[in-house]
Coordinates of C-alpha atoms in Angstrom, one line a residue:
X1311 CA -50.9 0.5 62.0
X1312 CA -53.3 2.1 59.6
X1313 CA -53.5 5.9 59.7
X1314 CA -56.7 7.9 59.8
X1315 CA -56.9 11.7 59.6
X1316 CA -59.3 14.0 61.5
X1317 CA -60.1 17.6 62.0
X1318 CA -63.2 19.5 63.1
X1319 CA -65.6 21.8 61.4
X1320 CA -67.6 24.5 63.1
X1321 CA -71.2 24.4 61.8
X1322 CA -73.6 27.1 62.9
X1323 CA -73.6 26.8 66.7
X1324 CA -72.1 23.3 66.6
X1325 CA -68.8 21.5 66.1
X1326 CA -68.4 18.2 64.3
X1327 CA -65.3 16.0 63.9
X1328 CA -64.6 14.3 60.5
X1329 CA -62.5 11.2 60.1
X1330 CA -61.1 10.0 56.8
X1331 CA -58.7 7.5 55.4
X1332 CA -56.5 7.8 52.3
X1333 CA -59.5 6.3 50.5
X1334 CA -62.4 8.4 51.7
X1335 CA -64.9 9.3 54.4
X1336 CA -64.8 7.1 57.5
X1337 CA -67.0 8.8 60.2
X1338 CA -68.6 12.1 61.3
X1339 CA -69.3 12.8 64.9
X1340 CA -72.5 14.0 66.5
X1341 CA -72.9 17.7 67.1
X1342 CA -70.6 18.7 70.0
X1343 CA -69.4 15.2 70.6
X1344 CA -66.1 15.4 72.4
X1345 CA -63.1 14.6 70.2
X1346 CA -61.7 11.9 72.6
X1347 CA -65.1 10.1 72.7
X1348 CA -65.4 10.2 68.9
X1349 CA -61.8 9.0 68.2
X1350 CA -62.0 6.3 70.9
X1351 CA -64.1 4.2 68.5
X1352 CA -61.0 4.1 66.3
X1353 CA -58.4 3.4 68.9
X1354 CA -57.0 0.6 66.7
X1355 CA -55.8 3.2 64.2
X1356 CA -53.2 5.9 64.3
X1357 CA -55.5 9.0 64.2
X1358 CA -53.7 12.1 63.2
X1359 CA -54.8 15.7 62.9
X1360 CA -54.5 16.9 59.3
X1361 CA -56.0 20.1 58.1
X1362 CA -54.6 19.6 54.6
X1363 CA -56.0 16.1 54.0
X1364 CA -59.4 17.1 55.6
X1365 CA -59.8 20.3 53.5
X1366 CA -61.9 18.9 50.7
X1367 CA -64.1 16.9 53.1
X1368 CA -64.6 20.0 55.2
X1369 CA -65.5 22.0 52.1
X1370 CA -68.1 19.5 51.0
X1371 CA -69.7 19.3 54.5
X1372 CA -69.6 23.2 54.8
X1373 CA -71.3 23.4 51.4
X1374 CA -74.0 21.0 52.6
X1375 CA -74.6 23.1 55.7
X1376 CA -74.7 26.3 53.6
X1377 CA -77.4 24.7 51.4
X1378 CA -75.3 24.7 48.2
X1379 CA -74.5 20.9 48.2
X1380 CA -77.2 18.2 48.1
X1381 CA -74.9 15.2 47.4
X1382 CA -71.4 14.3 48.5
X1383 CA -68.9 13.4 45.8
X1384 CA -65.9 12.2 47.8
X1385 CA -65.6 8.4 48.2
X1386 CA -66.6 6.4 51.3
X1387 CA -64.3 4.1 53.2
X1388 CA -66.1 2.1 55.9
X1389 CA -62.8 0.3 56.8
X1390 CA -64.3 -3.1 56.1
X1391 CA -66.8 -2.5 59.0
X1392 CA -70.4 -3.4 59.0
X1393 CA -72.2 -6.6 58.5
X1394 CA -73.6 -7.6 55.1
X1395 CA -77.0 -6.5 56.4
X1396 CA -75.8 -3.2 57.7
X1397 CA -74.0 -2.5 54.4
X1398 CA -77.2 -3.3 52.5
X1399 CA -79.2 -0.8 54.7
X1400 CA -76.5 1.9 54.4
X1401 CA -76.5 1.5 50.6
X1402 CA -80.3 1.9 50.6
X1403 CA -80.0 5.1 52.7
X1404 CA -77.8 6.6 50.0
X1405 CA -80.7 6.4 47.6
X1406 CA -82.9 8.8 49.7
X1407 CA -82.9 12.1 47.9
X1408 CA -82.0 15.4 49.6
X1409 CA -85.1 17.0 51.2
X1410 CA -87.1 13.7 51.2
X1411 CA -87.8 11.2 53.9
X1412 CA -88.7 7.6 54.0
X1413 CA -89.6 5.2 56.9
X1414 CA -87.9 2.3 58.5
X1415 CA -90.5 -0.1 57.0
X1416 CA -89.9 1.4 53.6
X1417 CA -86.2 0.7 53.9
X1418 CA -87.0 -2.8 55.0
X1419 CA -89.2 -3.2 51.9
X1420 CA -86.5 -1.7 49.7
X1421 CA -84.0 -4.3 50.7
X1422 CA -86.6 -7.1 50.3
X1423 CA -86.8 -7.9 54.0
X1424 CA -90.2 -6.5 55.0
X1425 CA -90.1 -8.1 58.5
X1426 CA -86.7 -6.7 59.4
X1427 CA -87.9 -3.2 60.4
X1428 CA -86.3 -3.3 63.9
X1429 CA -83.1 -4.7 62.4
X1430 CA -83.1 -1.8 59.9
X1431 CA -83.4 0.6 62.8
X1432 CA -80.5 -1.1 64.5
X1433 CA -78.3 -1.0 61.4
X1434 CA -79.2 2.7 60.9
X1435 CA -78.1 3.3 64.5
X1436 CA -74.6 2.0 63.7
X1437 CA -74.1 4.2 60.6
X1438 CA -70.7 6.0 61.1
X1439 CA -71.4 8.6 58.4
X1440 CA -74.6 10.1 59.8
X1441 CA -74.8 12.9 57.3
X1442 CA -73.0 11.5 54.2
X1443 CA -75.0 8.3 54.5
X1444 CA -78.3 10.2 55.2
X1445 CA -79.9 8.3 58.0
X1446 CA -81.5 11.5 59.3
X1447 CA -84.0 11.1 56.4
X1448 CA -85.6 8.1 58.0
X1449 CA -88.7 8.6 60.0
X1450 CA -91.2 6.3 61.8
X1451 CA -94.1 5.1 59.7
X1452 CA -96.4 7.5 61.6
X1453 CA -94.2 10.4 60.6
X1454 CA -92.6 10.7 64.0
X1455 CA -88.9 11.4 64.3
X1456 CA -87.8 8.0 65.6
X1457 CA -84.2 7.8 66.9
X1458 CA -81.0 9.1 65.6
X1459 CA -77.4 8.2 66.4
X1460 CA -76.4 11.9 66.6
X1461 CA -79.3 12.8 68.8
X1462 CA -82.8 14.2 68.0
X1463 CA -81.6 17.8 67.9
X1464 CA -79.1 17.0 65.2
X1465 CA -81.8 15.1 63.2
X1466 CA -84.2 18.0 63.5
X1467 CA -81.5 20.4 62.4
X1468 CA -80.5 18.4 59.4
X1469 CA -84.1 17.9 58.3
X1470 CA -84.9 21.6 58.7
X1471 CA -81.7 22.4 56.7
X1472 CA -83.1 20.3 53.9
X1473 CA -86.5 21.9 54.1
X1474 CA -88.3 18.9 55.7
X1475 CA -91.1 19.7 58.1
X1476 CA -91.6 17.3 61.0

């Protein structure tokens, strides 16, 4: 059985769980998501608490929340998950700069599938690394918040942290 490692990080008034493999970031929970609910998505793995292994990941995420980090440098390991389409969308999300936003339709244009706006939204909703792969930076074409797999409060908090007004 493959081993994954987890720990939590207290962020402002929230708590998030981080999950990593020996190869990189795997997932980040929503604010205050219960540990058991978060880890249940990875029940096929041996998930072990490890403060030592998670330390560099916690440091990067803490720096992001403190405003001193705009890009994450540690590798990503999606565990072979995600369809080809989802991976294409998630790759496009990584090109959205800190403090900027784009729309679902612009992402669809970016991946050369202009009619796939809803599918883009669905792919974004399945993003397991909701901060490292910055899906919070995607808004509706009319500037509205749209959805967020971590909840609207988390999306607002992340955008405000990056100086984006919505």
